[in-house]
PDB file of C-alpha atoms and ligand atoms in Angstrom:
ATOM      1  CA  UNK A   1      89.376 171.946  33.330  1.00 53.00           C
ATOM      2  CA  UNK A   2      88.986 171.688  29.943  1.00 47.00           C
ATOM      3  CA  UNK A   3      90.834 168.547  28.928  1.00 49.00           C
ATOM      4  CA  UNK A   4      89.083 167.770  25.626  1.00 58.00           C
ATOM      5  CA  UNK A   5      89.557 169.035  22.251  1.00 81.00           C
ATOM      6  CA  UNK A   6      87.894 172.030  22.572  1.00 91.00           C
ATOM      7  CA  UNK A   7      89.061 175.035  23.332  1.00 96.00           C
ATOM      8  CA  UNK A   8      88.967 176.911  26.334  1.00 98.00           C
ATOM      9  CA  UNK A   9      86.652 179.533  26.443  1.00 98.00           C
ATOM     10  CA  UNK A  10      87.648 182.475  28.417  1.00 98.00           C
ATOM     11  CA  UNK A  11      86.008 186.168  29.717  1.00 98.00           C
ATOM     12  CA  UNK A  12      88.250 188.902  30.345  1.00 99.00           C
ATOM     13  CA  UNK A  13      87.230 191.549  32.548  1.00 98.00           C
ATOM     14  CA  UNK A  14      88.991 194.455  32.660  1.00 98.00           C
ATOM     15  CA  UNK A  15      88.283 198.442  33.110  1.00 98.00           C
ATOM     16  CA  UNK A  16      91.345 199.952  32.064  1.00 98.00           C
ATOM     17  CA  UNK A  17      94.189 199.757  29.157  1.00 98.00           C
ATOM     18  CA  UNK A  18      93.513 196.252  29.080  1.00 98.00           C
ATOM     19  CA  UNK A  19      97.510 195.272  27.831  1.00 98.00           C
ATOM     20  CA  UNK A  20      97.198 191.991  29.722  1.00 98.00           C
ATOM     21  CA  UNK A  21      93.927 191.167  27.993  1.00 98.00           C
ATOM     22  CA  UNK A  22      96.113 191.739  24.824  1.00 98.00           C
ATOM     23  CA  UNK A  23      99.389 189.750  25.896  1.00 98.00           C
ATOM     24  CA  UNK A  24      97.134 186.993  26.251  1.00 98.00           C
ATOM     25  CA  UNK A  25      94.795 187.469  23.048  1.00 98.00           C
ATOM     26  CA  UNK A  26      98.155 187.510  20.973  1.00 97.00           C
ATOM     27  CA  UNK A  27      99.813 184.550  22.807  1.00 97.00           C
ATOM     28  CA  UNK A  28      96.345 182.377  21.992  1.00 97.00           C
ATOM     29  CA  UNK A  29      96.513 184.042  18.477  1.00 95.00           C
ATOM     30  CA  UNK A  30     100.049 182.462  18.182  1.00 94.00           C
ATOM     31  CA  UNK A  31      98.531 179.144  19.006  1.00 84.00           C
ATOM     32  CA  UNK A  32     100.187 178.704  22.043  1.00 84.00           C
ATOM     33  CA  UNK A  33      97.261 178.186  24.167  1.00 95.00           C
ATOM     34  CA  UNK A  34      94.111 176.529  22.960  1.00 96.00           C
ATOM     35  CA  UNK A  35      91.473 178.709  24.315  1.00 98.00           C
ATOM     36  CA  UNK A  36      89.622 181.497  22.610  1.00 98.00           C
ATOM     37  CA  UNK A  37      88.773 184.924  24.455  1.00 98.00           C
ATOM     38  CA  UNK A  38      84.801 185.023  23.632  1.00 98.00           C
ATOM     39  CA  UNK A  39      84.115 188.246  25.504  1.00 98.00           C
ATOM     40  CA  UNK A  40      85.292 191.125  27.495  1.00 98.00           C
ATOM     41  CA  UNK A  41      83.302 192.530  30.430  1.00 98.00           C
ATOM     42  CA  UNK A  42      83.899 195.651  30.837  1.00 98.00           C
ATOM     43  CA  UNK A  43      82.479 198.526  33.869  1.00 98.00           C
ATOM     44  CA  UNK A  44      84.192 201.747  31.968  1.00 98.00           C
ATOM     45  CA  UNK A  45      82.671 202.718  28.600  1.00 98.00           C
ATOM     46  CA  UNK A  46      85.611 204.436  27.887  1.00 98.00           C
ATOM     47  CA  UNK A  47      88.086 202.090  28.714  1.00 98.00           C
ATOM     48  CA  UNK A  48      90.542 201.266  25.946  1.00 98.00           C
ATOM     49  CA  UNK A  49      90.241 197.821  26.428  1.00 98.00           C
ATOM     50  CA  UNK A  50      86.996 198.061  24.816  1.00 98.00           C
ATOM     51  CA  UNK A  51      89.302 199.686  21.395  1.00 98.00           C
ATOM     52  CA  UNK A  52      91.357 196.437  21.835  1.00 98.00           C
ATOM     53  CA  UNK A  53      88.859 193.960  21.579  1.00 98.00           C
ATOM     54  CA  UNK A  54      87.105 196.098  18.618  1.00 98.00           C
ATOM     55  CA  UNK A  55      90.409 195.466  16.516  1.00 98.00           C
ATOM     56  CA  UNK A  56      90.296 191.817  17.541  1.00 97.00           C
ATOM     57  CA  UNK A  57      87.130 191.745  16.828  1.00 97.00           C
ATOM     58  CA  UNK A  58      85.964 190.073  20.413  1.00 98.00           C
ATOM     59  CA  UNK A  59      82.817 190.649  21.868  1.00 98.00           C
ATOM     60  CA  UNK A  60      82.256 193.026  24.950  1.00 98.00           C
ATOM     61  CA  UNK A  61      79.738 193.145  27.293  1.00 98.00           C
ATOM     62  CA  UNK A  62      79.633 196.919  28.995  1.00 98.00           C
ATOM     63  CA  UNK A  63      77.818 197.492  31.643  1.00 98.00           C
ATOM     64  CA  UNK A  64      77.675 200.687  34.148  1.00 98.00           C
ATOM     65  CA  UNK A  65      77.578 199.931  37.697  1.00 97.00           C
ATOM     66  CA  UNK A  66      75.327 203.046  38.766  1.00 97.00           C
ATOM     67  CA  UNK A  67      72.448 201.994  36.410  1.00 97.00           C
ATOM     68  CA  UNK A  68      72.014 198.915  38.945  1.00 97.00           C
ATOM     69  CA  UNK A  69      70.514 198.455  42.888  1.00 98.00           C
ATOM     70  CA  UNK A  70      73.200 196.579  43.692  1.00 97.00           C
ATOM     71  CA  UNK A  71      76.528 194.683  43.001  1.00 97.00           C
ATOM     72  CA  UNK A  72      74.994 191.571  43.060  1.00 98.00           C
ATOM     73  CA  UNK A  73      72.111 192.749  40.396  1.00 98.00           C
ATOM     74  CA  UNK A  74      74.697 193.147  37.788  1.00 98.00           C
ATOM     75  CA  UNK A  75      77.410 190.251  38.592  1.00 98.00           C
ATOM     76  CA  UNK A  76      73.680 188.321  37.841  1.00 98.00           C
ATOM     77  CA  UNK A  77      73.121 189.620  34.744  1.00 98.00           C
ATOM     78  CA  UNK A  78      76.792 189.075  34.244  1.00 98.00           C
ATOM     79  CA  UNK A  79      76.764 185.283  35.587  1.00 98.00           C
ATOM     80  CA  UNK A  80      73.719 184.341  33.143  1.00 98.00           C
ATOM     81  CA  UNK A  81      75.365 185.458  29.878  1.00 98.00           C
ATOM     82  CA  UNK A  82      78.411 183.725  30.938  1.00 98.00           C
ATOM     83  CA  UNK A  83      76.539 180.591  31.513  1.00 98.00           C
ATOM     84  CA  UNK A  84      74.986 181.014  28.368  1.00 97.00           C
ATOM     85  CA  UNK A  85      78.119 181.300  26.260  1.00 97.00           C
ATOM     86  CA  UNK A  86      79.410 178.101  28.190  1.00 98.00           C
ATOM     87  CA  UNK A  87      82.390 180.490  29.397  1.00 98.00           C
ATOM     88  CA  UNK A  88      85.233 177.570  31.333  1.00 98.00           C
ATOM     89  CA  UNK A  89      87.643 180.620  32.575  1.00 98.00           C
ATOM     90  CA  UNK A  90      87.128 184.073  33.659  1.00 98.00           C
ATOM     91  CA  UNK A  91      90.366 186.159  33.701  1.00 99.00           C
ATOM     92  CA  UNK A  92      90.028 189.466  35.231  1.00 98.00           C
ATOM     93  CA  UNK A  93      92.713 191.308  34.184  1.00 98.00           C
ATOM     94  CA  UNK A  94      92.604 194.937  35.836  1.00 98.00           C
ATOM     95  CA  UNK A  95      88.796 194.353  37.048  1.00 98.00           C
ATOM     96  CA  UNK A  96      88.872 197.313  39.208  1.00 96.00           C
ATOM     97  CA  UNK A  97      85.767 196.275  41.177  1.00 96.00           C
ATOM     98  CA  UNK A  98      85.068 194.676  44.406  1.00 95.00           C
ATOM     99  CA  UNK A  99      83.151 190.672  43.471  1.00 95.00           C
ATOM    100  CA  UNK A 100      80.777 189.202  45.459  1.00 97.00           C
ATOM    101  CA  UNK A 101      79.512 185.728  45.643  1.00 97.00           C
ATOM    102  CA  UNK A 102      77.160 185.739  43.146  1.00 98.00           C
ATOM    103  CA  UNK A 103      80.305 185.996  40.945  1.00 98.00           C
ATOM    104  CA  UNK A 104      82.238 183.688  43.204  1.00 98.00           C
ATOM    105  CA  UNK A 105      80.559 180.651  43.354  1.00 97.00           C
ATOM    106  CA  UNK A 106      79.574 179.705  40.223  1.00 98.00           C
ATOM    107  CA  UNK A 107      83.250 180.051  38.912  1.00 98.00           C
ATOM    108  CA  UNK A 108      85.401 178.715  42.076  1.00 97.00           C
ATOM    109  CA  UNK A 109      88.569 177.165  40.690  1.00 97.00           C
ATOM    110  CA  UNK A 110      87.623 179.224  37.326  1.00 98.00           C
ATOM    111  CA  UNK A 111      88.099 182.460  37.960  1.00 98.00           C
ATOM    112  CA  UNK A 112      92.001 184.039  38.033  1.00 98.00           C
ATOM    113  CA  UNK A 113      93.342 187.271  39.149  1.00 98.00           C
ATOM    114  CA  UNK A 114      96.504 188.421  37.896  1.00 98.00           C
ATOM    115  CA  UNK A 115      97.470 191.128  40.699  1.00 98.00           C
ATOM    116  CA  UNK A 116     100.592 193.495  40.611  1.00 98.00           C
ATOM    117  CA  UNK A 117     102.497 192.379  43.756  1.00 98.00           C
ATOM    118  CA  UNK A 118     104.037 189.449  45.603  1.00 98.00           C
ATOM    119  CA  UNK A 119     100.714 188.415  47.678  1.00 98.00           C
ATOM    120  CA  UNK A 120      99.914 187.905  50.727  1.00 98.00           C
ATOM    121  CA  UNK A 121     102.080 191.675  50.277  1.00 98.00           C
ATOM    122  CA  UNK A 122     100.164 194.805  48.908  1.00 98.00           C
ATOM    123  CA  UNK A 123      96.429 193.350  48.206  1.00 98.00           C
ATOM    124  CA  UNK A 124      93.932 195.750  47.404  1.00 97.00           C
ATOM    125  CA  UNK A 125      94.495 198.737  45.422  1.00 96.00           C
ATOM    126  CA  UNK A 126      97.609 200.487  44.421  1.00 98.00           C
ATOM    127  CA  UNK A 127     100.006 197.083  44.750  1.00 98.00           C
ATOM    128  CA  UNK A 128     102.809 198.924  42.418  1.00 98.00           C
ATOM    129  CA  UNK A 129     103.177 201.787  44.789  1.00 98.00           C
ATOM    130  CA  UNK A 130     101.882 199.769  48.210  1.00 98.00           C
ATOM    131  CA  UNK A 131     105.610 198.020  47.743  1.00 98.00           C
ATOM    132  CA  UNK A 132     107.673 201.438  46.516  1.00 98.00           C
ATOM    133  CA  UNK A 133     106.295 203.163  49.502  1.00 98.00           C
ATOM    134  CA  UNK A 134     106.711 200.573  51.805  1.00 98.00           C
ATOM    135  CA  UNK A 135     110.550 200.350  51.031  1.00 98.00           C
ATOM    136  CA  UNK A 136     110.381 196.752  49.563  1.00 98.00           C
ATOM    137  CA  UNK A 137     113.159 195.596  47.625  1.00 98.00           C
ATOM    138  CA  UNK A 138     111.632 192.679  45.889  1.00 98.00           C
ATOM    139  CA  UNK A 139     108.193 192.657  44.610  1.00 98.00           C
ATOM    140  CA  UNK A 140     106.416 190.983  41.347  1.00 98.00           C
ATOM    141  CA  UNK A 141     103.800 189.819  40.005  1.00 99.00           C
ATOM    142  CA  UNK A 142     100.793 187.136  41.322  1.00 99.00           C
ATOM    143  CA  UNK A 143      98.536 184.613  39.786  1.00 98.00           C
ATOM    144  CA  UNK A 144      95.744 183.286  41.246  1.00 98.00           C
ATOM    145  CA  UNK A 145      92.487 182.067  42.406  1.00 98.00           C
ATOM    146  CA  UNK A 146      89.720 184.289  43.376  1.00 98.00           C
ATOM    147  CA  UNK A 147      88.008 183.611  46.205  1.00 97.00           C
ATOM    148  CA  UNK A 148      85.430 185.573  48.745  1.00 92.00           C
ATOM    149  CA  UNK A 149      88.407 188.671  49.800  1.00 95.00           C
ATOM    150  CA  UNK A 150      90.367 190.738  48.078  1.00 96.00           C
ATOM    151  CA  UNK A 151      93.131 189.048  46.433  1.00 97.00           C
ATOM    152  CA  UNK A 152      93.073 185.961  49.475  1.00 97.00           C
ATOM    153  CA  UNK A 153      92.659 183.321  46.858  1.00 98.00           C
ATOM    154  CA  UNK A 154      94.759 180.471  46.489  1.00 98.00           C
ATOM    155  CA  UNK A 155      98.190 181.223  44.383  1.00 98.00           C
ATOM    156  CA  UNK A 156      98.896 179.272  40.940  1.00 98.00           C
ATOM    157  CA  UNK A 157     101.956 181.444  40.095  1.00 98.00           C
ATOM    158  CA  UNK A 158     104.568 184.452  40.709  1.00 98.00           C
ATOM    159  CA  UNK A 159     107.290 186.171  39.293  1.00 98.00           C
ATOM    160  CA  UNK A 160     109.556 188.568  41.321  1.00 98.00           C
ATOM    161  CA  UNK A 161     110.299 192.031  40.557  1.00 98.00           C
ATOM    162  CA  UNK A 162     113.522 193.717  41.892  1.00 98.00           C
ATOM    163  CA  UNK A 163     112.980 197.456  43.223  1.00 98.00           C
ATOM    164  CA  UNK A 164     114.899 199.725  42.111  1.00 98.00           C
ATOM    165  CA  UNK A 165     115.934 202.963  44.247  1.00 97.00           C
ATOM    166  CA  UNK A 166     115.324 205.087  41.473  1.00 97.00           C
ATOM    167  CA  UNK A 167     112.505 203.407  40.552  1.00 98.00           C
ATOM    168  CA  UNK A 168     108.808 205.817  40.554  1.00 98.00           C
ATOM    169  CA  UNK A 169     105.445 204.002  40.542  1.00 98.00           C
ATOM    170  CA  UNK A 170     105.701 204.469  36.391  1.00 98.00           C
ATOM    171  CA  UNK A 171     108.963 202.827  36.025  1.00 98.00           C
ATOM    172  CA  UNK A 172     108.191 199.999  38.690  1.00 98.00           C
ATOM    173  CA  UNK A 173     104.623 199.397  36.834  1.00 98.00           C
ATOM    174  CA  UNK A 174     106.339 198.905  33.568  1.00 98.00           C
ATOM    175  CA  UNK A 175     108.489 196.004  34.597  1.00 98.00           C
ATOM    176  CA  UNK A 176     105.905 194.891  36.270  1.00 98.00           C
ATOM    177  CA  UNK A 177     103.477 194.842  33.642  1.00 98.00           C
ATOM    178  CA  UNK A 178     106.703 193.469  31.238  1.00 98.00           C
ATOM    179  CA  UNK A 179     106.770 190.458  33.851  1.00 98.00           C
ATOM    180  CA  UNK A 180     102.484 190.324  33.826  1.00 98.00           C
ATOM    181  CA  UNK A 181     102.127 189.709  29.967  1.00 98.00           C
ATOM    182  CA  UNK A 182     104.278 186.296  30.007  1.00 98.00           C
ATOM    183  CA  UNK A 183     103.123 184.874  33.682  1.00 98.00           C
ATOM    184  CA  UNK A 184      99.101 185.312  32.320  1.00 98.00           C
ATOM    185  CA  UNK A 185      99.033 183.389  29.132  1.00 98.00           C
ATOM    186  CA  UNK A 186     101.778 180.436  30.909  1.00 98.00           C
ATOM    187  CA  UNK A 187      99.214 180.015  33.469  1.00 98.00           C
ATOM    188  CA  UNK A 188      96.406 180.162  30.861  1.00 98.00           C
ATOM    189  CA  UNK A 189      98.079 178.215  28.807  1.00 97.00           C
ATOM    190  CA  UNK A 190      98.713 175.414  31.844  1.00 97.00           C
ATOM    191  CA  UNK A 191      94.954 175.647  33.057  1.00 98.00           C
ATOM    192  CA  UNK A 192      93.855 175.163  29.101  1.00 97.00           C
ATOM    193  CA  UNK A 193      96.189 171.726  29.231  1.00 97.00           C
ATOM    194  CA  UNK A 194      94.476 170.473  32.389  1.00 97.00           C
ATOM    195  CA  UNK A 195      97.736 170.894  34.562  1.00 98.00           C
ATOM    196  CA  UNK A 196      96.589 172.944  37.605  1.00 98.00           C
ATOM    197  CA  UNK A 197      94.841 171.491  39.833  1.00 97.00           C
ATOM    198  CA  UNK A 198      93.439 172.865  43.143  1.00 97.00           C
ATOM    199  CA  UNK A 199      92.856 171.556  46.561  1.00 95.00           C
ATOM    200  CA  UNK A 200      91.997 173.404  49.965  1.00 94.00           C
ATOM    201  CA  UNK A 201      94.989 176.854  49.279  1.00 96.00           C
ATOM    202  CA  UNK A 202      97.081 174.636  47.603  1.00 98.00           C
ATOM    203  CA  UNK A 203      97.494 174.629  43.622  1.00 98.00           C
ATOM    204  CA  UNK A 204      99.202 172.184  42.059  1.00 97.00           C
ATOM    205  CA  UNK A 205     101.161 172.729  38.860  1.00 97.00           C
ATOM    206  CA  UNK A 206     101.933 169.339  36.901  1.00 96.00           C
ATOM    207  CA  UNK A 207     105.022 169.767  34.662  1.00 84.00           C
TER     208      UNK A 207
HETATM  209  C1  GAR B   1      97.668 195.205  35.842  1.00 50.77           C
HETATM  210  O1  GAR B   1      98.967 195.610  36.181  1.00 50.77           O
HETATM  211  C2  GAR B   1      97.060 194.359  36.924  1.00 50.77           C
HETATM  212  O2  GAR B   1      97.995 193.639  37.645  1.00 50.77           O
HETATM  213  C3  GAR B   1      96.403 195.388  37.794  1.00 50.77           C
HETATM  214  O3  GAR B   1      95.871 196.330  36.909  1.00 50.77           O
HETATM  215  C4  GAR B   1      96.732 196.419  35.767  1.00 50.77           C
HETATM  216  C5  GAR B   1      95.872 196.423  34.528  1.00 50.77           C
HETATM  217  O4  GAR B   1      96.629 196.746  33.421  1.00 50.77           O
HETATM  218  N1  GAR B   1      95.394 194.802  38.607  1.00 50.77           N
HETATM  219  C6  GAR B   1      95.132 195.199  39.843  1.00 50.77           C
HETATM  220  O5  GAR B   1      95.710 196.102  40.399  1.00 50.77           O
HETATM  221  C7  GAR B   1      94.027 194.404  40.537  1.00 50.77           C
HETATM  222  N2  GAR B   1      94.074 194.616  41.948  1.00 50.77           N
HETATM  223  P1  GAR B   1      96.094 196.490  31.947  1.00 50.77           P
HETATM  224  O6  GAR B   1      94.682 197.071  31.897  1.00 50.77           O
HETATM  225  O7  GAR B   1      97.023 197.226  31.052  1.00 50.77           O
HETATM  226  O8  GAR B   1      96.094 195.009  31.729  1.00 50.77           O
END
């Protein structure tokens, strides 16, 4: 990707707090990653991601999924103004929605899912308490491609996250999180230098 002089040019999508899309707008703002967040895409109207990107003054693109027929009618609309901006990357970053193909397809090998767990452990909803009620005594934080299924997509990088027995889903989520908002922006950072490079599941990191 992106191995000129230009910058990256990355969508976030997010529907909650949106502290990873904020972890990585400060790490580009510290010029350690030459990419530029043009836009978040957003599902929740009153999501305070949306706040975020006001005080960074990014541009958001809300939409609400109820006003359309389908999934794939919006991840259209969705695809053409990203395609219009010349988006390289989409991050989603606590998307909490299920993506079809129409999504997919256009942005295989650029599109990336940061996901609380170790995958293939605790896909899906609810990773941070999947692994506390499961008994786990390592889990972390995952990187990677996003493919067809729900978090199946080939891994570019994961940190591990040591369970505490006192540990409650809050507690566990904040490390997690802690660990989260350093992994995104490296990988960003690595995909904006042209180091990761993807073939079949396999993801290669050059160092
Ligand atoms: C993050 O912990 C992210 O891993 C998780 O949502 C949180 C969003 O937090 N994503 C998923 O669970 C996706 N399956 P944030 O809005 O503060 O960045």
């Amino acid at each position: 990707m992106s191995q000129s002089n230009e910058p990256l040019k990355i969508a976030v999508f997010a529907s909650g707090s949106g502290s990873n899309f904020q972890a990585l707008a400060e790490a580009i703002k510290r010029e350690d990653i030459h990419a530029s967040i043009e836009l978040v895409v957003c599902d929740k109207p009153s999501a305070y991601v949306l706040e975020r990107a006001n005080q960074l003054n990014i541009a958001t693109y809300v939409f609400k999924p109820k006003e359309y027929a389908s999934r794939e009618h919006y991840e259209q609309e969705i695809v053409n103004k990203l395609l219009a901006d010349g988006i390289d990357l989409i991050v989603l970053a606590g998307y909490m929605r299920i993506i079809t193909n129409v999504l997919v397809e256009p942005f295989y090998g650029r599109m990336i899912n940061i996901h609380p767990a170790l995958l293939p452990s605790f896909p899906g909803l609810d990773g941070v308490g999947q692994a506390l009620d499961y008994g786990a005594k390592l889990t972390g934080a995952t990187v990677h491609f996003v493919d067809g299924g729900t978090d199946t997509g080939p891994i570019i990088a994961q940190q591990v996250v040591e369970i505490r027995e006192d540990d409650t889903k809050e507690t566990l989520a904040h490390r997690i999180q802690q660990v989260e908002h350093i992994l995104l922006p490296k990988v960003v950072r690595m995909i904006s230098e042209g180091k990761v490079t993807l073939s079949g599941r396999k993801v290669r990191v050059a160092q």
